[in-house]
Structures are given as structure tokens and as C-alpha cells.
Amino acid sequence: MVTSVPLVRIPTPLGNKDRILAAIDMGTNSLHLVVVKIDPRLPAFTIIDRDKETVRLGDCGTKGNLKPEVMDRAIATLERFQKIAKSANAEQTITVATSAVREAPNGKEFLNRIADELNLYVNLISGQEEARRIYLGVLSAMEFNNQPHIIIDIGGGSTELILGDSNTPRTLSSTKVGAVRLTKEFVTTDPISKSEFAYLQAYTRGLLERPTEELLANIKQGEKPRLVGTAGTIEALATIHAYEKLGSVPTPLGGYQFSFAELEELVNKLRKLSLSERLELPGMSEKRAEIILAGALVLQEAMRLLEMESVTICERSLREGVILDWMLNHGLIEDRLRFQSSIRQRNTLKIAQKYQVNLEYSERVACWALYLFDQTQGVLHQWGCDERELLWSAGILHNCGLYISHSEHHKHSYYLIRNGELLGYSEIEIEVIANLARYHRKSLPKKKHEHYQNLPKKYQQVVSELSALLRLAIALDRRQKGAIASITCWLNKNQKEFHIWLRPADPEDDCALELWSLEYKKQAFEEEFGLKLIVKLETAIVSV
């Protein structure tokens, strides 16, 4: 029976064997690598190698494009990271890119070049998804004890603010205010002039007002959240503070605290120093010295708006969050992070409800799609759990465009999915889901379609093959009443035929409309797989 097919993927147990995994974070300022050993028995991971290169993807050229020399540096760094991961016997390298690549007009071209040259597929993640994974990374390092914590991650191009208490995050925000971005746009004097500093401070405060107001609105009466700071800027500030107060830097730095008053003191000191003088500060690299003032100002204004008296350092962030997300998706986490394991399913259903999707119908379509996927896996296609989950989400959301209009609703579905903040998925995964929904009816995928053409070749193939299965799944419930109880599929290789046996829910039902719909939607399947589709209903064979 088709009802036995799970709506979301079943995580594959990894057994008791240690696994080696690598994660790369392509940030606006730096590229970071972390290699970890995962012990599935705990479950937990141990960091066995790290690396970092300041590439400055955010140092864009004309019209905001990534510069050729910067892209070359990034690719050389990624290649070096791949060698480190390979030498550590990493079975997989998960790579994510954030605001710099997200905003650059040539960002997707750059990612396609990485795929072609290094065979490395980069997940371009949204600001909210970046914030969610940062939250995971921090949760893996700190015990929240169900008490509210505010997390601030100051990057080169954006600042993420998160409110959570070890359960589902209450707020996730990403604001285009980062240390590299602010320095490039507003700092021209050295040391910074009073007028430039005043403008920079006012601008930063203005951009942070809305996300901090939203966050504060979700703090319950009587709660006193703790502020946790992550990423390079805040760690650099903690290093300076520790040298000044203690004469050395604690190892590890995680858990180190400094107050808002001490931060204000430090900002006033930094604003009076020239670049060469900032370079003399303890632990300060040249690239960090250029942007440290702007980054410190972001922290200061955020703490002021949030009325936080101190900040505690956490050394885990996005990279570790990427590792945790992988562990969650492979069924390894059963403790306080368990709520995150269904993040994709919950957010897909949330978007469906938002756009008034008929869930009873769409769940049947998604179920049929997964059944067809499973029946044809290893026979007509070689896709795995990841692609299966994308197909499920597309099945649930394929009709969401009806919220706008019935006319061209498949195109509206593409737009709503593409811009619907589907948490748990990378940008390219969201693009695949949107394309699958786009091609559930009417035109087949074509190279001239920009949204399809921009996908890497691998994902074009995913869309072409799985959209053909989705069309059949929709045809199987043409009357949206569950007329088909079960199907059986088999392949006749010699005749190049694919057979489907249908068993109707009502033995008296001739399922004429479902048969007609299969006839109407067969083209994509037959062209994609080079097979003739044969459908059998009860004892009568109907060629379609």
C-alpha cells in the first residue's frame, strides 16, 4: 500500500563506526575549514583539524560582482582545504556560502565554476538558514538549561541575531551589517575621523533597531537572557581584552566574558588608533586590523539596543552547525537537539499552511511521488535520500501557487517556494524544490528557462527526472479523492516498457480521469527515461 511510504526520509543508521566529516564555511571575510571525527555511539564529534584563509569575498568590484582575482584565491583555498580533508580520510566535505556570494550578481556563476573545477558543490544558504545553523553550532557547545539566550554572530557581510532556549529558536534574523561591508562603505580616514565614526555608529544602530526590537518582543516577562557572541570579530575583541586584563589568552576562549562598559572602553581606544597601531595589538592580523573597529561597533550597538551588560564567547558557530545539521539529518541526534531533526518537514508544512494548500491532497501526491521514487531507484535513477526529500517537499508545495491565481499557478508556485524562507534547506535545494513545482505541469524543463539553466548540471538532471515522477504522482490523484488504493511497478527492459498496475479504492470505479491524466502527463516520463508507459487497471490493459 502506498500509505506505508514515509513522507520524509528515514535516516540511515551509521552504526558504531567513527565517521570523518569536513565542513567549509565560505564567509565574506574568510574561508574556514573544520574536520571532525563523529562518534555515533555518543553521539558527539571531536575536531581533528582546522584551517582558515582570509580571502575577502566581500571585497567586490563593479556592480557588486566578485572579483576574478578573489575568486581565483578562493578556488585555490578550497582546493587546499579539499586536500586536507582527503588526507584526514573525510568521507564528505559539506560547503556553505553566505552573504558575499548570496548578493553578488555573479555568485552562482562562481559556484558553478567551483563545481566544474573542483567537483565541489557549494550550498548557498539564506540569512535565516545561516542563523539556524549558527544556533545549532552554539547549542553543541553550551548548555542552555532551557533558559533564553541571545546569540550574535558578526561576520564580514552580515550579523545574525538569534533568540533561543535550547528548543525551537524564537527568532532568527540576518541583517546586512558586517565588519567588511561597513569598513568598505564608510571608512576612508585613518584613524577614523569623528564625523565618519558618528555616521558609522548611527548607520549601524539604525540597521540593528528592527531585528533587536523583534527579538526583544519574544522575550517573556521576567526572563533575563544571556548574550553569547561567536565568530572572528568577537573572538578578536575577547583576545585583546584578555591580554589587557590577564596578560594572556585563556585556552579555550569559549566561556570568556567581558562587559558592555569594557567594550565601550575598547571601542573608544580602537577609534583613536591608526591601522599600523591596531596591528600591534595582541593576536591581530593585518586583515582583522582593517575591519576590527566596524565589527566592534556592531557589537556595541547591538548590546546597547538589547540592554545586555556582558557577552560570553562561544567558539563554535556556523561550521560546527553544518556538522550538527548533517548528524541530525542522518538520525544521530536524540537529545536536546532532537527538535531540529524535523526542521525541513515542519517548515514545508508551515509554508503549505501559509498559502492554504489542500494538505490532504498534497500529502497523497507527495506519498505517490515517493513511492514512484522508491520503485524506480537504482532502475531508472540513482538518486538518494537527499533528492527524495526534495521531491517530498515539492509534492507538498507544488500547488501553492493557487494562492495567487489558478492561471500559470505552477510559475507562482516557483516564486512562492523560492522566496518562502524554507528553513533546513540550502539555496540550491530550495531552487530544486521550486523548479520541481514549476515543472509539475505545462512546459517540460528547457535550457532556455533561466531558473533551470542556472542550476548546476547535476541538479538539472534531478529536476528533469524527478519532475517526471511528480507529474505521474499528480495524475494518480487527478480527482483529489484518493481513487487509487495502490500501484505496482515493473520494468520490461527488452520491450523498453514501464508498467504500472493500478488498484482502485472502489472496485466499481473505472478511474477514467486518472487514466486520462496519465495519458496527458506521460510525455515527460517517456522522454526522460526513453520508455513507453503501460498502465493496467484491474484486468483491462490500457496503453498510454
Coordinates of N, CA and C in Angstrom, one line a residue, residues 12-21 36-44 89 91 326-327 332:
T12 N 19.5 7.0 7.6 CA 20.2 5.7 7.5 C 21.1 5.5 8.7
P13 N 20.9 4.5 9.5 CA 21.8 4.3 10.7 C 23.2 4.2 10.3
L14 N 24.1 4.9 11.0 CA 25.5 4.9 10.7 C 26.3 3.8 11.5
G15 N 25.6 3.1 12.3 CA 26.3 2.0 13.1 C 27.2 2.6 14.1
N16 N 28.2 1.8 14.6 CA 29.1 2.3 15.7 C 30.4 2.7 15.2
K17 N 30.6 2.7 13.9 CA 31.9 3.1 13.3 C 32.1 4.6 13.3
D18 N 33.3 5.1 13.7 CA 33.6 6.5 13.7 C 33.5 7.0 12.2
R19 N 33.0 8.2 12.0 CA 33.0 8.8 10.7 C 33.8 10.1 10.7
I20 N 34.4 10.4 9.6 CA 35.2 11.6 9.4 C 34.4 12.5 8.4
L21 N 34.2 13.8 8.8 CA 33.4 14.7 8.0 C 34.1 16.0 8.0
V36 N 36.1 16.9 11.4 CA 35.7 16.3 12.7 C 35.6 14.8 12.6
K37 N 35.8 14.1 13.7 CA 35.5 12.7 13.9 C 34.2 12.6 14.6
I38 N 33.3 11.9 14.0 CA 32.0 11.7 14.7 C 31.9 10.3 15.3
D39 N 31.6 10.3 16.6 CA 31.3 9.0 17.3 C 29.8 8.8 17.4
P40 N 29.3 7.9 16.5 CA 27.8 7.7 16.5 C 27.3 7.2 17.8
R41 N 28.1 6.6 18.6 CA 27.7 5.9 19.9 C 27.3 6.9 20.9
L42 N 27.8 8.2 20.9 CA 27.6 9.1 21.9 C 26.3 9.9 21.8
P43 N 25.9 10.5 20.7 CA 26.7 10.9 19.6 C 27.4 12.2 19.9
A44 N 28.6 12.4 19.3 CA 29.3 13.6 19.5 C 30.4 13.7 18.4
N89 N 41.0 11.5 5.5 CA 40.0 10.5 5.2 C 38.6 10.9 5.4
E91 N 34.9 11.4 4.5 CA 34.0 10.8 3.6 C 33.2 11.8 2.8
W326 N 24.1 17.9 9.6 CA 24.4 16.6 8.9 C 24.0 15.5 9.9
M327 N 24.5 15.5 11.1 CA 24.2 14.5 12.1 C 22.7 14.3 12.4
L332 N 21.4 10.9 14.0 CA 22.3 10.6 15.1 C 22.0 11.3 16.4

